[in-house]
Short mmCIF file of C-alpha atoms in Angstrom, two decimals:
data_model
loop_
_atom_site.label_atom_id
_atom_site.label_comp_id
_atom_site.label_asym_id
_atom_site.label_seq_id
_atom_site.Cartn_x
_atom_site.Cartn_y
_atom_site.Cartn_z
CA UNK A 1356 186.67 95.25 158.93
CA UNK A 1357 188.96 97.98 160.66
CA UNK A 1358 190.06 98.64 156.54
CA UNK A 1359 186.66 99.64 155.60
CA UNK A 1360 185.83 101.39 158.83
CA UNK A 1361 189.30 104.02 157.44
CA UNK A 1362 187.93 104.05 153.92
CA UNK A 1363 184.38 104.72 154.88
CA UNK A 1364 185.83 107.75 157.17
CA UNK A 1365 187.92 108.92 154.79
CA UNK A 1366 184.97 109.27 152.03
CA UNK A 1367 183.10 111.20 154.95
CA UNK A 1368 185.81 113.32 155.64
CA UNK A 1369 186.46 114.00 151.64
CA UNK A 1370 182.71 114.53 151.51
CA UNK A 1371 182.79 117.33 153.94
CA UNK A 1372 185.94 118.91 153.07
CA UNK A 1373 184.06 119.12 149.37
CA UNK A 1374 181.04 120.96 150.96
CA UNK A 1375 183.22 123.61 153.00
CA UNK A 1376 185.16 124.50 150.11
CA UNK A 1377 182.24 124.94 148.02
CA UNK A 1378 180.40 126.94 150.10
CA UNK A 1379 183.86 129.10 150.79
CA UNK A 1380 183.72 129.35 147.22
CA UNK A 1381 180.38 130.40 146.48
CA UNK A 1382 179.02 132.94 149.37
CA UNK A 1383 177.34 135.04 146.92
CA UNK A 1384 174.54 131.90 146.46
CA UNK A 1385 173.20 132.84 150.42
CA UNK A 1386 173.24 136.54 149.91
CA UNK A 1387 171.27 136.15 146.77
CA UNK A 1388 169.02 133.80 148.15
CA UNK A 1389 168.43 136.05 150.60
CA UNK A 1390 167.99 139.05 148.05
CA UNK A 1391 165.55 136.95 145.94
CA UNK A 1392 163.17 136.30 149.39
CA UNK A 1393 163.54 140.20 150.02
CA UNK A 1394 162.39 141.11 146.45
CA UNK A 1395 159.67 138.57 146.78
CA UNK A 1396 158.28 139.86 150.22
CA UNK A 1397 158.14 143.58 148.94
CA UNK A 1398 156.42 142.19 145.26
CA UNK A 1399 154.20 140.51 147.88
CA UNK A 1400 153.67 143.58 150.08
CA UNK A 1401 153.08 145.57 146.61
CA UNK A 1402 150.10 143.33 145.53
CA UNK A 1403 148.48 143.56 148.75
CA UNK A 1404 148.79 147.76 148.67
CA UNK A 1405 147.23 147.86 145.44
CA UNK A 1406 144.45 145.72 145.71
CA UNK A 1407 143.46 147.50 149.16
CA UNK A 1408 143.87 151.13 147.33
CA UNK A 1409 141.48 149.59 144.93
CA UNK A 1410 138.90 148.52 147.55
CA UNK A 1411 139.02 152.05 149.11
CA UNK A 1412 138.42 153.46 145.57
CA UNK A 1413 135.74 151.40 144.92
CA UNK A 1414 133.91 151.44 148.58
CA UNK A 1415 134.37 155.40 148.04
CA UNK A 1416 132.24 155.91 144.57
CA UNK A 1417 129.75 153.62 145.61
CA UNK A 1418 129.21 155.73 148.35
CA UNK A 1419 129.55 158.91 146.38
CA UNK A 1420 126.85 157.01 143.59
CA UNK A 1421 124.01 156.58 146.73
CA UNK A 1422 121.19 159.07 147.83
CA UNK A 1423 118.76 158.56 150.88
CA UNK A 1424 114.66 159.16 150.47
CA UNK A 1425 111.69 158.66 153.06
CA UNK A 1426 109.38 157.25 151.26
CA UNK A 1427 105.55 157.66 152.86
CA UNK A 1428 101.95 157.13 152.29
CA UNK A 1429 99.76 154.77 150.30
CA UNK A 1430 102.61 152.23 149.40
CA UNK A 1431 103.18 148.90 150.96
CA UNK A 1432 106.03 149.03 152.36
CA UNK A 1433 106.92 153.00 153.77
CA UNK A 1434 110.62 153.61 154.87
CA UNK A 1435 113.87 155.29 154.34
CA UNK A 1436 115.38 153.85 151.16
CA UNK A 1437 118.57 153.85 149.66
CA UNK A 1438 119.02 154.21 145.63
CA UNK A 1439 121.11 154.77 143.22
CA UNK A 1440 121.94 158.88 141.87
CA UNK A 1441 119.58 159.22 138.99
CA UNK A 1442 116.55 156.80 139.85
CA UNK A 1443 113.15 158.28 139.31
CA UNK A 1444 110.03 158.06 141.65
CA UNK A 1445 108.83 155.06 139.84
CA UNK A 1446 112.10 153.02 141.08
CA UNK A 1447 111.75 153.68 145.00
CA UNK A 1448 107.97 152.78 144.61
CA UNK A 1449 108.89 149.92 142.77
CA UNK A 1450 111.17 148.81 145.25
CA UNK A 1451 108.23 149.74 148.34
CA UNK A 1452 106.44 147.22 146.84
CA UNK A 1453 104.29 148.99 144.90
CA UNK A 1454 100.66 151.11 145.87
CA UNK A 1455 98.11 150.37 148.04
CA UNK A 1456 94.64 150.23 146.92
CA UNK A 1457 93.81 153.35 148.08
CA UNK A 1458 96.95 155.29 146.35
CA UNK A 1459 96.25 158.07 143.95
CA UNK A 1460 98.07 157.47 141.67
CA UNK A 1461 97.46 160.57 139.36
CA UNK A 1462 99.16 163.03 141.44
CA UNK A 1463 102.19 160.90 141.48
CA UNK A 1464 104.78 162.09 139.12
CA UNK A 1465 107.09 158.75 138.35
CA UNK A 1466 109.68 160.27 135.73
CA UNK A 1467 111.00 163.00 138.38
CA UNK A 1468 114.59 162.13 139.43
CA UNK A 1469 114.81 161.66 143.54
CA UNK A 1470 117.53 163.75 145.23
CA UNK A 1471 119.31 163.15 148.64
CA UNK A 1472 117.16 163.71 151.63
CA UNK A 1473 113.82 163.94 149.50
CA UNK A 1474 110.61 163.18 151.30
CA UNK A 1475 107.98 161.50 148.86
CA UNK A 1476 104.45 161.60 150.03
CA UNK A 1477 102.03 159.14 147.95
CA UNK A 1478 98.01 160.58 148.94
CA UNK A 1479 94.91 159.01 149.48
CA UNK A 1480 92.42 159.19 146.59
CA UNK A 1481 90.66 162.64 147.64
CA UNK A 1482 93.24 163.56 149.65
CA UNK A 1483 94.55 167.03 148.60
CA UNK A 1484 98.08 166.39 150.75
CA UNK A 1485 101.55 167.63 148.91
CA UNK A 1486 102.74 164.76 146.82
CA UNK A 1487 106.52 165.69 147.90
CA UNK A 1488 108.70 167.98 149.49
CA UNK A 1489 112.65 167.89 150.10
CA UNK A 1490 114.96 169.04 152.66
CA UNK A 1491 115.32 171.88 154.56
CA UNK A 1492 118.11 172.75 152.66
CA UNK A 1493 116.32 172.31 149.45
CA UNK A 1494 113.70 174.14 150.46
CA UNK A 1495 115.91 177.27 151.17
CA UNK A 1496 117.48 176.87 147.97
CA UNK A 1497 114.47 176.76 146.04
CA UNK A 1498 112.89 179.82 147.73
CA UNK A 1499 115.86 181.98 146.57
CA UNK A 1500 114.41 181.30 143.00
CA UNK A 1501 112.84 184.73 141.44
CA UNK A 1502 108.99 185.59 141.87
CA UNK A 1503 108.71 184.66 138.33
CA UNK A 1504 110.31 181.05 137.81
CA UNK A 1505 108.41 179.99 140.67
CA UNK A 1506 105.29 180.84 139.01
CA UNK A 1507 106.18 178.64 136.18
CA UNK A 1508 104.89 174.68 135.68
CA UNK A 1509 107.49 172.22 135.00
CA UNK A 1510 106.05 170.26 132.35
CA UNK A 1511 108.78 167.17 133.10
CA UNK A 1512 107.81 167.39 136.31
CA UNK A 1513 104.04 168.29 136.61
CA UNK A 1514 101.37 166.10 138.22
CA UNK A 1515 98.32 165.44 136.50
CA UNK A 1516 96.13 167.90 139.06
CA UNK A 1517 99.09 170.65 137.93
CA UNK A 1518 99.12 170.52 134.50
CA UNK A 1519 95.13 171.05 134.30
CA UNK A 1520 96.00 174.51 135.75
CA UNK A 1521 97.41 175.52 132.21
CA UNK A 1522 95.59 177.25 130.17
CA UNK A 1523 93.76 175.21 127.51
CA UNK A 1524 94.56 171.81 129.72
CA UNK A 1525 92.11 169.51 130.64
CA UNK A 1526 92.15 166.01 132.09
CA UNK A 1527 92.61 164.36 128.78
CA UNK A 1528 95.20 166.83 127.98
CA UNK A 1529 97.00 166.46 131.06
CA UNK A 1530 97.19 162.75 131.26
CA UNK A 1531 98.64 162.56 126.96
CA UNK A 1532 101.29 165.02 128.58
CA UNK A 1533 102.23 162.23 131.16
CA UNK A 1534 101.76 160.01 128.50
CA UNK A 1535 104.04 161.34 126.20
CA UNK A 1536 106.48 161.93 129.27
CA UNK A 1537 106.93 158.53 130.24
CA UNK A 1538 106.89 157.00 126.53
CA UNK A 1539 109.85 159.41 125.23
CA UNK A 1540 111.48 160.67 128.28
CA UNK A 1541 111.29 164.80 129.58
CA UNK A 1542 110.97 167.58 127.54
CA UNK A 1543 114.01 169.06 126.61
CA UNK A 1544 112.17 172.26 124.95
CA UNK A 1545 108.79 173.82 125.78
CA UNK A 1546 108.08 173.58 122.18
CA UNK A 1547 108.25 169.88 121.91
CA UNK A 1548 105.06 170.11 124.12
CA UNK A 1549 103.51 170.18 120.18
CA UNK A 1550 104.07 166.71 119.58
CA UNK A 1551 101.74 165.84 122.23
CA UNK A 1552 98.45 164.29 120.47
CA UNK A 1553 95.85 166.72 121.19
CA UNK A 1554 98.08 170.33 121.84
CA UNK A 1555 98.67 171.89 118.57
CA UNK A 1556 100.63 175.71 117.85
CA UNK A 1557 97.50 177.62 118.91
CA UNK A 1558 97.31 175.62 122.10
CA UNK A 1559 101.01 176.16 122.85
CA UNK A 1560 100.16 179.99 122.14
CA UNK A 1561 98.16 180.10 125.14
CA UNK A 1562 100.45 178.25 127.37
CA UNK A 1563 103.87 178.73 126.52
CA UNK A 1564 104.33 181.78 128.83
CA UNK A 1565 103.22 179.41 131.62
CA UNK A 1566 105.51 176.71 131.46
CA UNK A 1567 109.17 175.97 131.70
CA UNK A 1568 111.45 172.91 131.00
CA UNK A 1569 114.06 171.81 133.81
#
């Protein structure tokens, strides 16, 4: 018994004399342990950088890609919306809900692109209220405009009651011109006002000093 007690020490004591000279042998295995946990915390660090520079770039265009309107009148549901740069009239009423049965609807011009702060007004039938106006800051912008421009009807952006100030436009006119509008998108020329059923070179003649395209 006492014989295996000394040969089961000595093993131990071989065992451990193994490990200490191995480890004397090898100290470059810790330090690059400890360089591979380093390089892995800073890859780690890295990753989470990025992905939060991403976040911030994304957060910031799809606050830079937003505009504000108030949105009043004969529609169900009146507020302040929020909507995406380049929606028209037709998508914040769309989103209100809709009209209201007593909306009219013919002074409303849908294809007209909103901008920031706009205030969109939808009248009663025989109500004679502005359909729109903007900001202050619009406003003031808009008034700086010569004598002459401001004299001049939009045709992409002309209600139904404006157009039938033109010369030569009547109701039927005025509503093909809405018509043609909404079916092929605004008028990039004043000229291509003669591809509107009904409005021919002669009746451009008598208009064309009238009207402008923006």
């Amino acid at each position: 018994m006492n014989k295996l007690k000394i040969v089961i020490g000595a093993c131990l004591a071989i065992a451990i004399l193994v490990v200490i000279l191995f480890i004397n042998k090898h100290p470059e295995s810790s330090i690059e342990s400890d360089s591979l946990k380093e390089e892995t915390f800073q890859s780690v660090e890295t990753t989470k950088n990025v992905a939060k520079a991403q976040d911030n770039r994304q957060e910031t265009k799809a606050t830079d890609t937003s505009l504000v309107v108030d949105l009043k009148g004969e529609v169900k549901h009146p507020g302040v919306y929020k909507m995406e740069n380049g929606s028209r009239v037709s998508d914040v009423i769309q989103k209100s809900g809709g009209y209201t049965n007593q909306a009219d609807q013919n002074k409303i011009n849908l294809a007209q692109k909103l901008k920031d702060e706009m205030v969109i007004l939808v009248p009663k039938k025989g109500d004679s209220s502005a359909v729109m106006t903007t900001s202050n800051s619009t406003a003031n912008s808009d008034s700086s405009a010569s004598t002459e421009d401001s004299k001049l009807i939009n045709i992409n952006t002309a209600t139904m009651d404006e157009l039938q100030n033109l010369n030569g436009i009547g109701p039927s006119k005025a509503e093909a011109i809405i018509s043609y509008r909404e079916e092929h998108g605004l008028f990039k020329t004043p000229e291509e006002l003669t591809n509107v059923t009904g409005i021919g070179e002669k009746s451009f003649e008598k208009l064309k000093s009238d009207i402008c395209v923006e």
